[in-house]
Short mmCIF file of C-alpha atoms in Angstrom, two decimals:
data_model
loop_
_atom_site.label_atom_id
_atom_site.label_comp_id
_atom_site.label_asym_id
_atom_site.label_seq_id
_atom_site.Cartn_x
_atom_site.Cartn_y
_atom_site.Cartn_z
CA MET Z 14 0.00 0.00 0.00
CA GLU Z 15 1.05 3.58 -0.54
CA TYR Z 16 0.15 6.40 1.85
CA THR Z 17 0.73 10.15 1.62
CA TYR Z 18 1.32 12.00 4.90
CA LYS Z 19 1.71 15.68 5.74
CA ILE Z 20 5.14 16.64 7.10
CA SER Z 21 5.75 19.88 8.99
CA GLY Z 22 9.11 21.39 9.86
CA MET Z 23 10.83 21.05 6.47
CA THR Z 24 12.50 24.25 5.25
CA CYS Z 25 15.06 23.13 2.65
CA ASN Z 26 16.23 20.25 0.49
CA GLY Z 27 18.46 19.12 3.32
CA CYS Z 28 15.35 18.65 5.47
CA ARG Z 29 13.65 16.76 2.65
CA THR Z 30 16.63 14.44 2.30
CA SER Z 31 16.79 13.89 6.06
CA VAL Z 32 13.08 12.98 6.22
CA GLU Z 33 13.44 10.55 3.31
CA GLU Z 34 16.49 8.92 4.90
CA LYS Z 35 14.96 8.57 8.38
CA LEU Z 36 11.57 7.28 7.20
CA SER Z 37 13.18 4.77 4.83
CA LYS Z 38 14.86 3.18 7.87
CA VAL Z 39 11.54 2.51 9.64
CA GLU Z 40 10.81 -1.21 9.65
CA GLY Z 41 8.27 -2.17 6.99
CA VAL Z 42 8.91 0.85 4.77
CA HIS Z 43 9.90 -0.01 1.20
CA LYS Z 44 10.17 3.42 -0.42
CA VAL Z 45 9.84 7.07 0.61
CA SER Z 46 9.37 10.12 -1.62
CA VAL Z 47 9.14 13.59 -0.09
CA ASN Z 48 7.70 16.65 -1.83
CA LEU Z 49 9.14 19.76 -0.18
CA GLU Z 50 6.72 22.21 -1.83
CA LYS Z 51 3.63 20.25 -0.80
CA ALA Z 52 5.16 19.28 2.56
CA GLU Z 53 4.15 15.68 1.93
CA ALA Z 54 5.79 12.28 2.24
CA THR Z 55 4.56 9.38 0.13
CA ILE Z 56 5.41 6.06 1.78
CA ASP Z 57 5.21 2.62 0.21
CA MET Z 58 4.79 -0.03 2.90
CA ALA Z 59 4.01 -3.74 2.99
CA SER Z 60 1.45 -3.34 5.78
CA SER Z 61 -0.02 -0.51 7.82
CA ILE Z 62 2.48 1.30 10.06
CA THR Z 63 1.19 3.43 12.93
CA ILE Z 64 1.76 7.17 12.95
CA SER Z 65 3.66 6.87 16.23
CA GLN Z 66 6.12 4.42 14.67
CA LEU Z 67 6.76 6.81 11.81
CA GLN Z 68 7.14 9.77 14.17
CA LYS Z 69 9.71 7.89 16.26
CA GLY Z 70 11.83 7.49 13.16
CA LEU Z 71 11.93 11.25 12.57
CA PRO Z 72 14.02 13.93 14.32
CA GLU Z 73 12.05 16.08 16.78
CA LYS Z 74 11.97 19.10 14.44
CA PHE Z 75 9.70 17.22 11.99
CA THR Z 76 6.09 16.27 12.63
CA ILE Z 77 4.12 13.76 10.58
CA SER Z 78 0.33 14.16 10.57
CA GLU Z 79 -2.34 11.47 10.36
CA SER Z 80 -4.16 12.99 7.42
CA PHE Z 81 -3.25 10.89 4.42
CA THR Z 82 -4.56 9.54 1.16
CA GLN Z 83 -4.26 5.92 0.21
CA LYS Z 84 -3.51 4.43 -3.17
CA THR Z 85 -2.82 0.90 -4.28
CA ILE Z 86 0.36 0.35 -6.23
CA PRO Z 87 -1.35 -0.69 -9.52
CA GLU Z 88 -3.10 2.68 -9.62
CA ILE Z 89 0.19 4.54 -9.71
CA LYS Z 90 1.66 5.08 -13.12
CA ALA Z 91 5.29 4.63 -12.18
CA LYS Z 92 7.92 5.72 -14.63
CA THR Z 93 10.27 3.12 -16.02
CA LYS Z 94 13.98 3.36 -15.23
CA LEU Z 95 14.67 4.65 -18.74
CA GLN Z 96 12.10 7.42 -18.33
CA GLN Z 97 13.47 8.38 -14.91
CA LEU Z 98 17.04 8.49 -16.19
CA GLN Z 99 16.28 10.30 -19.44
CA PRO Z 100 17.93 13.58 -18.27
CA LEU Z 101 21.13 11.68 -17.45
CA PHE Z 102 21.24 10.01 -20.85
CA ILE Z 103 20.63 13.30 -22.65
CA ILE Z 104 23.46 14.98 -20.74
CA PHE Z 105 25.80 12.09 -21.54
CA ALA Z 106 24.88 12.31 -25.22
CA TYR Z 107 25.66 16.04 -25.32
CA ILE Z 108 29.01 15.52 -23.60
CA ILE Z 109 29.98 12.71 -25.97
CA ILE Z 110 28.94 14.63 -29.09
CA THR Z 111 30.77 17.77 -27.93
CA SER Z 112 33.95 15.80 -27.19
CA ILE Z 113 33.85 14.29 -30.69
CA LEU Z 114 33.13 17.59 -32.46
CA LEU Z 115 36.09 19.26 -30.74
CA HIS Z 116 38.45 16.85 -32.46
CA TYR Z 117 36.71 15.65 -35.61
CA LYS Z 118 39.20 17.44 -37.91
CA GLN Z 119 42.28 16.02 -36.21
CA TRP Z 120 40.93 12.97 -34.45
CA SER Z 121 42.66 11.92 -31.25
CA ILE Z 122 40.89 9.51 -28.96
CA SER Z 123 43.13 10.49 -26.03
CA GLU Z 124 42.33 14.18 -26.43
CA ALA Z 125 38.62 13.41 -26.86
CA MET Z 126 38.66 11.33 -23.66
CA LEU Z 127 40.32 14.14 -21.70
CA ASP Z 128 37.71 16.61 -22.94
CA PHE Z 129 34.93 14.14 -22.11
CA MET Z 130 36.20 13.84 -18.54
CA GLY Z 131 36.57 17.59 -18.22
CA LEU Z 132 33.08 18.30 -19.57
CA PHE Z 133 31.66 15.52 -17.38
CA TYR Z 134 33.00 17.16 -14.23
CA ILE Z 135 32.02 20.70 -15.23
CA VAL Z 136 28.44 19.77 -16.16
CA PHE Z 137 27.84 17.52 -13.16
CA SER Z 138 29.35 20.03 -10.74
CA PHE Z 139 27.05 22.73 -12.16
CA PHE Z 140 23.94 20.79 -11.13
CA LYS Z 141 25.38 20.18 -7.66
CA MET Z 142 26.08 23.91 -7.31
CA LEU Z 143 22.36 24.63 -7.77
CA ASP Z 144 21.69 23.33 -4.27
CA LEU Z 145 24.88 23.41 -2.19
CA LYS Z 146 22.84 23.12 1.02
CA GLY Z 147 20.85 20.05 0.02
CA PHE Z 148 23.55 18.15 -1.90
CA PRO Z 149 25.80 17.10 1.05
CA ALA Z 150 22.96 15.30 2.85
CA SER Z 151 21.93 13.42 -0.30
CA PHE Z 152 25.55 12.55 -1.14
CA ALA Z 153 26.26 11.26 2.36
CA MET Z 154 23.48 8.69 2.02
CA TYR Z 155 25.75 6.50 -0.14
CA ASP Z 156 29.27 7.98 -0.47
CA PRO Z 157 31.49 6.39 2.24
CA ILE Z 158 33.84 9.39 2.52
CA ALA Z 159 30.96 11.89 2.85
CA LYS Z 160 29.43 9.69 5.56
CA GLN Z 161 32.60 9.82 7.65
CA ILE Z 162 33.71 13.37 6.82
CA PRO Z 163 30.64 15.66 6.42
CA ILE Z 164 32.66 18.61 5.09
CA TYR Z 165 33.69 16.44 2.13
CA GLY Z 166 30.13 16.63 0.79
CA TRP Z 167 30.26 20.43 0.94
CA ILE Z 168 33.53 20.75 -1.00
CA TYR Z 169 32.88 17.90 -3.45
CA PRO Z 170 31.20 20.12 -6.12
CA PHE Z 171 34.26 22.41 -6.03
CA ILE Z 172 36.58 19.40 -6.37
CA GLU Z 173 34.66 18.35 -9.48
CA THR Z 174 34.89 21.88 -10.90
CA ALA Z 175 38.66 21.96 -10.30
CA LEU Z 176 39.11 18.55 -11.93
CA GLY Z 177 37.03 19.66 -14.92
CA ILE Z 178 39.26 22.69 -15.43
CA MET Z 179 42.40 20.57 -15.05
CA PHE Z 180 41.28 18.12 -17.73
CA LEU Z 181 40.06 20.78 -20.16
CA MET Z 182 43.14 23.00 -19.69
CA ARG Z 183 45.51 19.99 -19.57
CA ILE Z 184 46.83 21.02 -16.15
CA GLN Z 185 48.56 18.32 -14.07
CA ILE Z 186 46.67 15.50 -15.78
CA PRO Z 187 48.41 12.72 -13.75
CA ILE Z 188 47.23 14.29 -10.49
CA ALA Z 189 43.70 14.75 -11.88
CA LEU Z 190 43.61 11.08 -12.91
CA VAL Z 191 44.70 9.87 -9.46
CA VAL Z 192 42.11 12.06 -7.71
CA THR Z 193 39.45 10.80 -10.14
CA LEU Z 194 40.26 7.19 -9.28
CA VAL Z 195 40.10 7.92 -5.55
CA ILE Z 196 36.87 9.94 -5.36
CA LEU Z 197 34.90 8.03 -8.00
CA GLY Z 198 36.24 4.71 -6.72
CA ALA Z 199 34.90 5.51 -3.24
CA THR Z 200 31.55 6.67 -4.60
CA THR Z 201 31.23 3.55 -6.76
CA ILE Z 202 31.76 1.33 -3.71
CA GLY Z 203 28.93 3.18 -1.97
CA VAL Z 204 26.70 2.85 -5.04
CA VAL Z 205 27.31 -0.91 -5.24
CA LYS Z 206 26.45 -1.35 -1.54
CA THR Z 207 23.24 0.67 -2.00
CA LEU Z 208 22.20 -1.37 -5.04
CA MET Z 209 22.94 -4.65 -3.25
CA SER Z 210 20.88 -3.57 -0.23
CA LYS Z 211 18.02 -2.74 -2.64
CA LYS Z 212 17.39 0.58 -0.89
CA THR Z 213 15.51 3.22 -2.87
CA ILE Z 214 17.30 6.53 -2.52
CA GLN Z 215 17.93 9.56 -4.67
CA CYS Z 216 21.15 9.72 -6.67
CA ALA Z 217 23.08 12.94 -6.04
CA CYS Z 218 25.12 12.72 -9.26
CA LEU Z 219 23.14 15.64 -10.70
CA GLY Z 220 22.60 17.30 -7.36
CA THR Z 221 19.07 17.63 -6.01
CA ALA Z 222 17.71 19.71 -8.90
CA LEU Z 223 16.96 16.58 -10.92
CA LYS Z 224 15.46 13.79 -8.83
CA LEU Z 225 17.14 10.70 -10.23
CA PRO Z 226 16.83 7.30 -8.55
CA MET Z 227 19.90 5.33 -7.58
CA THR Z 228 20.13 2.64 -10.28
CA GLU Z 229 22.67 0.60 -12.23
CA ALA Z 230 23.11 3.66 -14.50
CA THR Z 231 24.82 5.49 -11.64
CA PHE Z 232 27.31 2.62 -11.35
CA ILE Z 233 27.86 2.63 -15.12
CA GLU Z 234 28.53 6.39 -15.31
CA ASN Z 235 31.17 6.17 -12.56
CA SER Z 236 32.69 3.06 -14.11
CA ILE Z 237 33.09 4.81 -17.48
CA MET Z 238 35.05 7.62 -15.84
CA ILE Z 239 37.18 5.17 -13.83
CA VAL Z 240 38.01 3.11 -16.94
CA MET Z 241 38.94 6.27 -18.85
CA ALA Z 242 41.17 7.40 -15.98
CA ILE Z 243 42.91 4.02 -15.93
CA ILE Z 244 43.45 4.04 -19.72
CA MET Z 245 44.81 7.59 -19.68
CA GLY Z 246 47.01 6.73 -16.70
CA ILE Z 247 48.51 3.75 -18.51
CA GLN Z 248 49.26 5.92 -21.55
CA LEU Z 249 50.91 8.62 -19.44
CA PHE Z 250 52.93 6.36 -17.18
#
């Protein structure tokens, strides 16, 4: 069954992320989706969960009300994974096409790969910059470094921007490749653990502006960058 509850006390995307994270940990809850503008939380559960149980799972600053609407799962027209991830695929297509066009006259796969990596970081950091307050909380839900060192989530968008500039300007490429392997390697480990646990959480790869679910596509996008970094590293060293 799916129930929609009213949530009071949310003031930003960080609050929304916190509510989603806390409610998803309540026993019997399969999936949680919070709408900040409507101040609502839609909860998919196997069986009825009391309002007191849900409230216990939330920090004191948030209050969940008993007024809710009920829908059965078949009535909900859920988007397929491809539909949900369409923005990600479009962005990837633009980055790939741009990288190719930059070198189509004098083709160099190595140069095209460096530009791809640079554009990847610049574009993805841009979306994270749109909500610097909400991104760290979302990122910490699956990135192991951000979980242990909260400030890492705050500076991560700036790290991506710096790496993007380094790749595009061809500045200290070996260092940029090593950092890429470290940060994306850590994130990929967190993504794999999340997928294996079958938790439904929001992917922070494009910040909180675009609500993308954590899926195999997130693993694939990180893997592509890691493979490219390894290939470029082998060529340089």
